[in-house]
């Protein structure tokens, strides 16, 4: 099976040690590279999409949508900023492992522009050399994404984005690696996506169907090099095809007053176009969100995969759930068109793997997002 993380085991032993024997980190990566990617350019970090089964390829107006489909930016109005944090500390070894995400979307006369910075920090990892001496390593990886989307009069939204990924390991300086740094080069990857909205009802109960699809991560390979610039190998990033539907319903929708009820349901099919062995390329996600009076969100969802991993068991649905609180200031009597939002999601862990690799210290992981939106045009 091809490695599912840009840094494979053999490369990690070169990148992280360069003369040291990797202990715990090799054990950890031997698990994740044979299961599901944990890379920051793949893992969703915002709480809303995580709670809804990571099925957002057709959900419009999502400031964190560059992770799924650049066209999802197209329905955004004004300026939106979002910060998100996702735990990965399901065992004591991964206590300091966590994701963070920073997202900005801005409406312009020509297109909606979006930027995303996602990061996975591993904290301090203790390594041992052949003589039993210990050294500290501080690896991290991060992803930069810049995208744009535009909606045409026919209801078709088209988006494109460019991204780059970077893995950095900071180790003890040695004669062979005086800088104490091993890292990857910066590959250039491109995404292309579309969404199309089909209104189905314009009565007091308004409904609309969104269709979405995207192609992701086409471009150059990731190349690994040591602190002296010596190339250690390369790997092709995961490439995806995503396709899905989102159905939206609202009751007595209003721009000025609180809308009593909204509901969004989402479905997504994801196909790995490289990597994984035959029969392990197809993944499915689904989710539902119900919003009461534009203030309280209740969410649930899940996904079905052909692999067994910490988050779920092979060919069995792995469920998630979450809540959100919104403060639409204008609808609450203020003059500013500002909306503040807090979202929270829970990821139950797969207890089947409890004794396979590590004893879990937790039964679940959590995700939270904070978003601030100014919902009027600035230009």
Short mmCIF file of C-alpha atoms in Angstrom, two decimals:
data_model
loop_
_atom_site.label_atom_id
_atom_site.label_comp_id
_atom_site.label_asym_id
_atom_site.label_seq_id
_atom_site.Cartn_x
_atom_site.Cartn_y
_atom_site.Cartn_z
CA UNK A 1 0.00 0.00 0.00
CA UNK A 2 1.29 3.42 -0.90
CA UNK A 3 2.00 5.74 2.01
CA UNK A 4 -0.96 7.89 2.96
CA UNK A 5 1.10 10.69 4.43
CA UNK A 6 3.61 12.74 2.44
CA UNK A 7 6.28 11.60 4.89
CA UNK A 8 6.68 7.82 4.76
CA UNK A 9 8.41 5.67 7.37
CA UNK A 10 11.68 5.35 5.51
CA UNK A 11 11.74 9.07 4.83
CA UNK A 12 10.91 9.84 8.43
CA UNK A 13 13.86 7.81 9.63
CA UNK A 14 16.07 9.91 7.36
CA UNK A 15 14.34 13.20 7.97
CA UNK A 16 13.89 13.04 11.70
CA UNK A 17 16.96 11.20 12.88
CA UNK A 18 19.90 11.47 10.48
CA UNK A 19 21.96 9.20 12.72
CA UNK A 20 19.39 8.66 15.50
CA UNK A 21 16.99 5.79 16.03
CA UNK A 22 13.38 6.95 15.91
CA UNK A 23 11.37 5.38 18.71
CA UNK A 24 7.85 6.57 19.42
CA UNK A 25 7.41 8.69 16.34
CA UNK A 26 8.16 5.77 14.01
CA UNK A 27 5.57 3.68 15.81
CA UNK A 28 3.05 6.47 15.46
CA UNK A 29 3.69 7.06 11.78
CA UNK A 30 3.77 3.35 10.99
CA UNK A 31 0.15 3.39 12.06
CA UNK A 32 -1.08 6.52 10.31
CA UNK A 33 0.70 5.89 7.03
CA UNK A 34 -1.06 2.55 6.71
CA UNK A 35 -4.43 3.97 7.60
CA UNK A 36 -5.56 7.49 6.79
CA UNK A 37 -3.70 10.68 6.12
CA UNK A 38 -3.26 13.16 8.93
CA UNK A 39 -1.73 15.86 6.74
CA UNK A 40 -2.83 19.45 7.22
CA UNK A 41 -3.62 19.75 3.50
CA UNK A 42 -6.23 16.97 3.82
CA UNK A 43 -7.72 16.97 7.32
CA UNK A 44 -10.74 19.28 7.84
CA UNK A 45 -10.26 21.44 10.92
CA UNK A 46 -13.42 23.59 11.18
CA UNK A 47 -16.01 22.25 13.63
CA UNK A 48 -19.05 22.67 11.39
CA UNK A 49 -17.84 20.44 8.56
CA UNK A 50 -16.32 17.89 10.95
CA UNK A 51 -19.64 17.46 12.78
CA UNK A 52 -21.42 16.96 9.44
CA UNK A 53 -19.27 14.05 8.32
CA UNK A 54 -16.72 16.13 6.39
CA UNK A 55 -19.22 16.25 3.51
CA UNK A 56 -18.99 19.87 2.37
CA UNK A 57 -18.14 19.73 -1.33
CA UNK A 58 -21.63 21.08 -2.19
CA UNK A 59 -22.21 23.37 0.83
CA UNK A 60 -22.10 27.00 -0.31
CA UNK A 61 -20.83 30.06 1.53
CA UNK A 62 -18.28 28.29 3.73
CA UNK A 63 -15.23 30.37 4.69
CA UNK A 64 -13.27 27.15 5.37
CA UNK A 65 -14.46 25.58 2.12
CA UNK A 66 -11.07 25.69 0.38
CA UNK A 67 -10.39 22.33 2.03
CA UNK A 68 -13.23 20.78 -0.01
CA UNK A 69 -14.12 22.91 -2.99
CA UNK A 70 -12.88 26.42 -3.90
CA UNK A 71 -16.27 27.17 -5.49
CA UNK A 72 -17.88 27.08 -2.02
CA UNK A 73 -16.52 30.60 -1.43
CA UNK A 74 -18.79 32.04 -4.10
CA UNK A 75 -21.89 32.75 -1.98
CA UNK A 76 -20.00 34.63 0.76
CA UNK A 77 -20.93 38.28 1.33
CA UNK A 78 -18.64 40.83 2.94
CA UNK A 79 -15.63 39.73 4.98
CA UNK A 80 -15.36 36.54 7.04
CA UNK A 81 -12.55 35.37 9.33
CA UNK A 82 -12.38 32.01 11.09
CA UNK A 83 -10.03 30.33 13.55
CA UNK A 84 -10.33 26.61 14.30
CA UNK A 85 -8.55 24.08 16.51
CA UNK A 86 -8.74 20.29 16.28
CA UNK A 87 -7.30 17.97 18.92
CA UNK A 88 -5.23 14.91 18.03
CA UNK A 89 -4.27 13.95 21.60
CA UNK A 90 -6.02 10.59 21.79
CA UNK A 91 -3.07 9.03 23.65
CA UNK A 92 -0.34 10.33 25.96
CA UNK A 93 2.19 10.11 23.12
CA UNK A 94 0.17 12.54 21.01
CA UNK A 95 -0.63 14.87 23.91
CA UNK A 96 0.86 17.90 22.13
CA UNK A 97 -0.43 17.01 18.64
CA UNK A 98 -3.03 19.49 17.39
CA UNK A 99 -4.27 21.23 14.29
CA UNK A 100 -4.96 24.92 13.91
CA UNK A 101 -6.54 26.76 11.00
CA UNK A 102 -6.81 30.44 10.00
CA UNK A 103 -9.22 31.40 7.20
CA UNK A 104 -10.20 34.67 5.52
CA UNK A 105 -12.72 35.30 2.73
CA UNK A 106 -13.38 38.70 1.13
CA UNK A 107 -16.05 39.68 -1.39
CA UNK A 108 -14.80 41.83 -4.29
CA UNK A 109 -16.62 43.07 -7.41
CA UNK A 110 -14.98 40.38 -9.52
CA UNK A 111 -14.79 37.32 -7.24
CA UNK A 112 -14.69 36.06 -3.69
CA UNK A 113 -11.07 35.72 -2.57
CA UNK A 114 -10.08 33.24 0.11
CA UNK A 115 -6.94 32.39 2.07
CA UNK A 116 -6.33 29.48 4.43
CA UNK A 117 -3.37 28.61 6.64
CA UNK A 118 -3.57 25.16 8.26
CA UNK A 119 -0.96 23.77 10.61
CA UNK A 120 -0.25 20.50 12.43
CA UNK A 121 2.08 20.85 15.43
CA UNK A 122 3.64 17.74 16.96
CA UNK A 123 5.07 19.45 20.02
CA UNK A 124 8.33 18.15 21.48
CA UNK A 125 9.18 14.57 20.54
CA UNK A 126 11.94 12.69 22.36
CA UNK A 127 14.33 10.67 20.19
CA UNK A 128 17.13 8.30 21.23
CA UNK A 129 20.45 7.66 19.50
CA UNK A 130 22.35 4.38 19.31
CA UNK A 131 24.20 5.19 22.55
CA UNK A 132 21.02 5.76 24.51
CA UNK A 133 21.33 9.53 24.58
CA UNK A 134 18.15 11.51 24.05
CA UNK A 135 17.52 14.52 21.86
CA UNK A 136 14.48 16.69 21.24
CA UNK A 137 12.72 17.18 17.90
CA UNK A 138 10.02 19.75 17.17
CA UNK A 139 8.41 18.78 13.86
CA UNK A 140 5.48 20.58 12.31
CA UNK A 141 3.81 20.83 8.94
CA UNK A 142 1.68 23.54 7.40
CA UNK A 143 -0.37 24.29 4.31
CA UNK A 144 -1.05 27.60 2.53
CA UNK A 145 -4.07 27.91 0.20
CA UNK A 146 -5.11 30.88 -1.94
CA UNK A 147 -8.35 30.66 -3.91
CA UNK A 148 -11.04 32.57 -5.76
CA UNK A 149 -14.62 31.88 -6.82
CA UNK A 150 -17.23 33.56 -9.00
CA UNK A 151 -20.95 32.97 -9.52
CA UNK A 152 -22.47 33.44 -12.97
CA UNK A 153 -26.02 34.58 -13.68
CA UNK A 154 -27.09 31.03 -14.48
CA UNK A 155 -26.40 29.98 -10.89
CA UNK A 156 -23.13 28.21 -11.67
CA UNK A 157 -20.23 28.95 -9.30
CA UNK A 158 -16.66 28.16 -10.37
CA UNK A 159 -13.61 28.26 -8.13
CA UNK A 160 -9.90 27.56 -8.31
CA UNK A 161 -7.12 27.51 -5.74
CA UNK A 162 -3.38 27.04 -5.44
CA UNK A 163 -1.70 25.56 -2.38
CA UNK A 164 1.65 24.50 -1.07
CA UNK A 165 2.64 22.11 1.70
CA UNK A 166 5.72 22.17 3.94
CA UNK A 167 7.02 19.71 6.55
CA UNK A 168 9.75 20.95 8.91
CA UNK A 169 11.63 18.93 11.52
CA UNK A 170 13.91 20.81 13.91
CA UNK A 171 16.45 18.51 15.56
CA UNK A 172 19.71 18.77 17.45
CA UNK A 173 22.54 20.16 15.32
CA UNK A 174 25.08 17.53 14.25
CA UNK A 175 28.23 17.68 12.08
CA UNK A 176 26.29 16.13 9.20
CA UNK A 177 23.35 18.51 9.67
CA UNK A 178 24.71 21.77 11.14
CA UNK A 179 21.40 23.59 10.68
CA UNK A 180 19.46 20.95 12.58
CA UNK A 181 16.64 21.11 10.04
CA UNK A 182 15.14 18.52 7.72
CA UNK A 183 12.24 19.56 5.52
CA UNK A 184 10.28 19.13 2.33
CA UNK A 185 10.37 21.36 -0.70
CA UNK A 186 7.30 23.46 -1.50
CA UNK A 187 5.14 21.66 -4.08
CA UNK A 188 2.60 23.72 -6.02
CA UNK A 189 -0.82 22.07 -6.12
CA UNK A 190 -4.05 23.18 -7.78
CA UNK A 191 -7.75 22.59 -7.10
CA UNK A 192 -10.68 23.22 -9.43
CA UNK A 193 -14.32 23.06 -8.39
CA UNK A 194 -17.87 24.06 -9.20
CA UNK A 195 -21.25 24.33 -7.52
CA UNK A 196 -24.67 24.83 -9.08
CA UNK A 197 -27.78 25.95 -7.20
CA UNK A 198 -31.22 24.74 -8.29
CA UNK A 199 -34.07 26.58 -6.51
CA UNK A 200 -36.96 24.20 -5.93
CA UNK A 201 -39.43 26.37 -4.00
CA UNK A 202 -40.05 30.09 -3.40
CA UNK A 203 -42.98 29.86 -0.95
CA UNK A 204 -42.93 30.43 2.82
CA UNK A 205 -40.94 27.21 2.92
CA UNK A 206 -37.98 27.94 0.69
CA UNK A 207 -35.75 25.13 -0.55
CA UNK A 208 -32.78 24.80 -2.87
CA UNK A 209 -30.53 22.00 -4.07
CA UNK A 210 -26.78 22.50 -4.49
CA UNK A 211 -24.65 20.22 -6.66
CA UNK A 212 -20.88 20.34 -6.19
CA UNK A 213 -17.70 18.67 -7.41
CA UNK A 214 -13.96 19.31 -7.21
CA UNK A 215 -10.62 17.93 -8.34
CA UNK A 216 -7.81 18.43 -5.83
CA UNK A 217 -4.03 18.42 -5.46
CA UNK A 218 -2.84 18.25 -9.05
CA UNK A 219 0.69 19.53 -9.45
CA UNK A 220 4.27 18.80 -8.45
CA UNK A 221 5.55 16.13 -6.08
CA UNK A 222 6.69 16.64 -2.50
CA UNK A 223 10.48 16.26 -2.26
CA UNK A 224 12.38 15.65 0.96
CA UNK A 225 15.80 17.10 1.75
CA UNK A 226 18.13 17.33 4.72
CA UNK A 227 19.68 20.43 6.26
CA UNK A 228 22.46 20.38 3.66
CA UNK A 229 19.99 20.47 0.78
CA UNK A 230 20.54 16.82 -0.16
CA UNK A 231 17.42 15.28 -1.66
CA UNK A 232 16.21 12.17 0.15
CA UNK A 233 13.24 11.16 -2.01
CA UNK A 234 9.86 12.32 -3.26
CA UNK A 235 6.19 11.43 -3.12
CA UNK A 236 3.04 12.38 -5.00
CA UNK A 237 0.42 14.12 -2.83
CA UNK A 238 -3.00 12.54 -2.60
CA UNK A 239 -5.32 13.51 -5.43
CA UNK A 240 -9.08 13.50 -4.94
CA UNK A 241 -12.30 13.65 -6.85
CA UNK A 242 -15.15 14.92 -4.69
CA UNK A 243 -18.82 15.07 -5.69
CA UNK A 244 -21.92 15.67 -3.64
CA UNK A 245 -25.27 17.29 -2.91
CA UNK A 246 -26.55 19.75 -0.32
CA UNK A 247 -30.26 20.38 0.24
CA UNK A 248 -31.28 23.56 2.07
CA UNK A 249 -34.69 24.32 3.59
CA UNK A 250 -35.78 27.47 5.44
CA UNK A 251 -39.10 28.61 6.92
CA UNK A 252 -40.13 32.27 6.58
CA UNK A 253 -36.60 33.30 5.68
CA UNK A 254 -35.83 36.98 6.28
CA UNK A 255 -32.85 39.29 5.86
CA UNK A 256 -33.95 41.54 8.74
CA UNK A 257 -35.77 39.23 11.17
CA UNK A 258 -34.75 35.94 12.78
CA UNK A 259 -35.56 32.97 10.56
CA UNK A 260 -37.48 30.40 12.66
CA UNK A 261 -35.97 27.29 11.11
CA UNK A 262 -33.26 26.27 8.67
CA UNK A 263 -31.98 22.84 7.72
CA UNK A 264 -29.07 21.71 5.58
CA UNK A 265 -28.41 18.10 4.63
CA UNK A 266 -25.23 17.11 2.80
CA UNK A 267 -23.87 14.07 1.01
CA UNK A 268 -20.38 13.58 -0.40
CA UNK A 269 -18.52 10.91 -2.33
CA UNK A 270 -14.73 11.09 -2.29
CA UNK A 271 -12.50 9.08 -4.61
CA UNK A 272 -8.73 8.78 -4.16
CA UNK A 273 -7.17 9.03 -7.60
CA UNK A 274 -3.78 7.77 -6.41
CA UNK A 275 -2.54 5.94 -3.33
CA UNK A 276 -4.37 3.22 -1.43
CA UNK A 277 -4.83 -0.24 -2.84
CA UNK A 278 -7.78 -1.35 -4.94
CA UNK A 279 -11.01 -1.37 -2.96
CA UNK A 280 -9.80 1.30 -0.55
CA UNK A 281 -10.32 4.36 -2.72
CA UNK A 282 -13.97 5.21 -2.02
CA UNK A 283 -15.22 7.22 0.96
CA UNK A 284 -18.67 8.59 1.76
CA UNK A 285 -19.81 11.35 4.12
CA UNK A 286 -23.17 12.74 5.17
CA UNK A 287 -24.46 15.35 7.58
CA UNK A 288 -27.43 17.35 8.79
CA UNK A 289 -27.64 20.78 10.42
CA UNK A 290 -30.74 22.32 12.00
CA UNK A 291 -30.75 26.00 12.98
CA UNK A 292 -33.34 27.57 15.28
CA UNK A 293 -34.00 31.32 14.97
CA UNK A 294 -30.55 31.90 13.43
CA UNK A 295 -28.97 31.39 16.86
CA UNK A 296 -28.69 27.70 17.81
CA UNK A 297 -27.25 25.01 15.52
CA UNK A 298 -27.51 21.26 16.12
CA UNK A 299 -25.45 19.00 13.87
CA UNK A 300 -24.78 15.35 13.24
CA UNK A 301 -23.14 13.27 10.57
CA UNK A 302 -20.80 10.46 9.74
CA UNK A 303 -18.69 8.81 7.10
CA UNK A 304 -18.16 5.34 5.71
CA UNK A 305 -14.67 4.24 4.67
CA UNK A 306 -12.94 1.07 3.53
CA UNK A 307 -10.19 1.30 6.14
CA UNK A 308 -9.98 0.89 9.90
CA UNK A 309 -8.47 3.83 11.73
CA UNK A 310 -8.73 5.68 15.02
CA UNK A 311 -11.78 7.57 13.77
CA UNK A 312 -13.77 4.59 12.48
CA UNK A 313 -13.94 0.94 11.55
CA UNK A 314 -13.81 -0.50 8.05
CA UNK A 315 -17.19 -0.52 6.26
CA UNK A 316 -19.00 0.80 9.33
CA UNK A 317 -20.43 4.28 9.74
CA UNK A 318 -18.39 6.50 12.08
CA UNK A 319 -20.60 9.17 13.61
CA UNK A 320 -19.84 12.75 14.73
CA UNK A 321 -21.97 15.45 16.29
CA UNK A 322 -21.77 19.08 17.33
CA UNK A 323 -23.50 22.34 18.20
CA UNK A 324 -23.14 26.01 17.34
CA UNK A 325 -24.16 29.40 18.69
CA UNK A 326 -24.64 32.43 16.42
CA UNK A 327 -25.13 36.09 17.28
CA UNK A 328 -26.53 37.95 14.23
CA UNK A 329 -26.26 41.44 15.71
CA UNK A 330 -28.41 43.24 13.13
CA UNK A 331 -31.28 40.78 13.60
CA UNK A 332 -30.94 41.22 17.36
CA UNK A 333 -31.43 44.99 17.16
CA UNK A 334 -27.93 46.37 16.50
CA UNK A 335 -27.02 48.43 13.46
CA UNK A 336 -23.85 46.56 12.52
CA UNK A 337 -24.20 43.73 9.96
CA UNK A 338 -21.92 41.54 12.07
CA UNK A 339 -22.38 37.87 12.96
CA UNK A 340 -20.29 36.18 15.66
CA UNK A 341 -20.23 32.40 15.69
CA UNK A 342 -18.90 29.60 17.87
CA UNK A 343 -19.00 25.96 16.73
CA UNK A 344 -18.07 22.79 18.59
CA UNK A 345 -17.77 19.20 17.37
CA UNK A 346 -17.09 15.82 18.95
CA UNK A 347 -15.28 12.93 17.23
CA UNK A 348 -15.83 9.58 19.01
CA UNK A 349 -12.78 7.31 18.79
CA UNK A 350 -12.74 3.77 17.47
CA UNK A 351 -12.47 1.58 20.56
CA UNK A 352 -11.63 -1.44 18.42
CA UNK A 353 -8.09 -0.08 18.09
CA UNK A 354 -7.74 0.55 21.83
CA UNK A 355 -5.17 -2.20 22.35
CA UNK A 356 -3.83 -2.49 18.81
CA UNK A 357 -1.38 0.41 18.84
CA UNK A 358 -1.85 2.48 22.00
CA UNK A 359 -4.18 2.58 24.96
CA UNK A 360 -6.50 5.51 24.36
CA UNK A 361 -6.46 8.17 27.05
CA UNK A 362 -9.72 9.60 25.67
CA UNK A 363 -12.95 8.28 24.23
CA UNK A 364 -13.38 11.31 21.96
CA UNK A 365 -11.61 14.26 20.39
CA UNK A 366 -12.97 17.78 20.07
CA UNK A 367 -12.93 20.57 17.51
CA UNK A 368 -13.90 24.20 17.95
CA UNK A 369 -14.21 27.17 15.60
CA UNK A 370 -14.65 30.90 16.15
CA UNK A 371 -15.92 32.99 13.25
CA UNK A 372 -16.60 36.70 12.79
CA UNK A 373 -18.43 37.97 9.70
CA UNK A 374 -19.18 41.44 8.35
CA UNK A 375 -22.01 40.73 5.91
CA UNK A 376 -22.01 43.79 3.67
CA UNK A 377 -20.00 44.59 0.57
CA UNK A 378 -16.87 46.63 1.18
CA UNK A 379 -16.08 47.34 -2.47
#
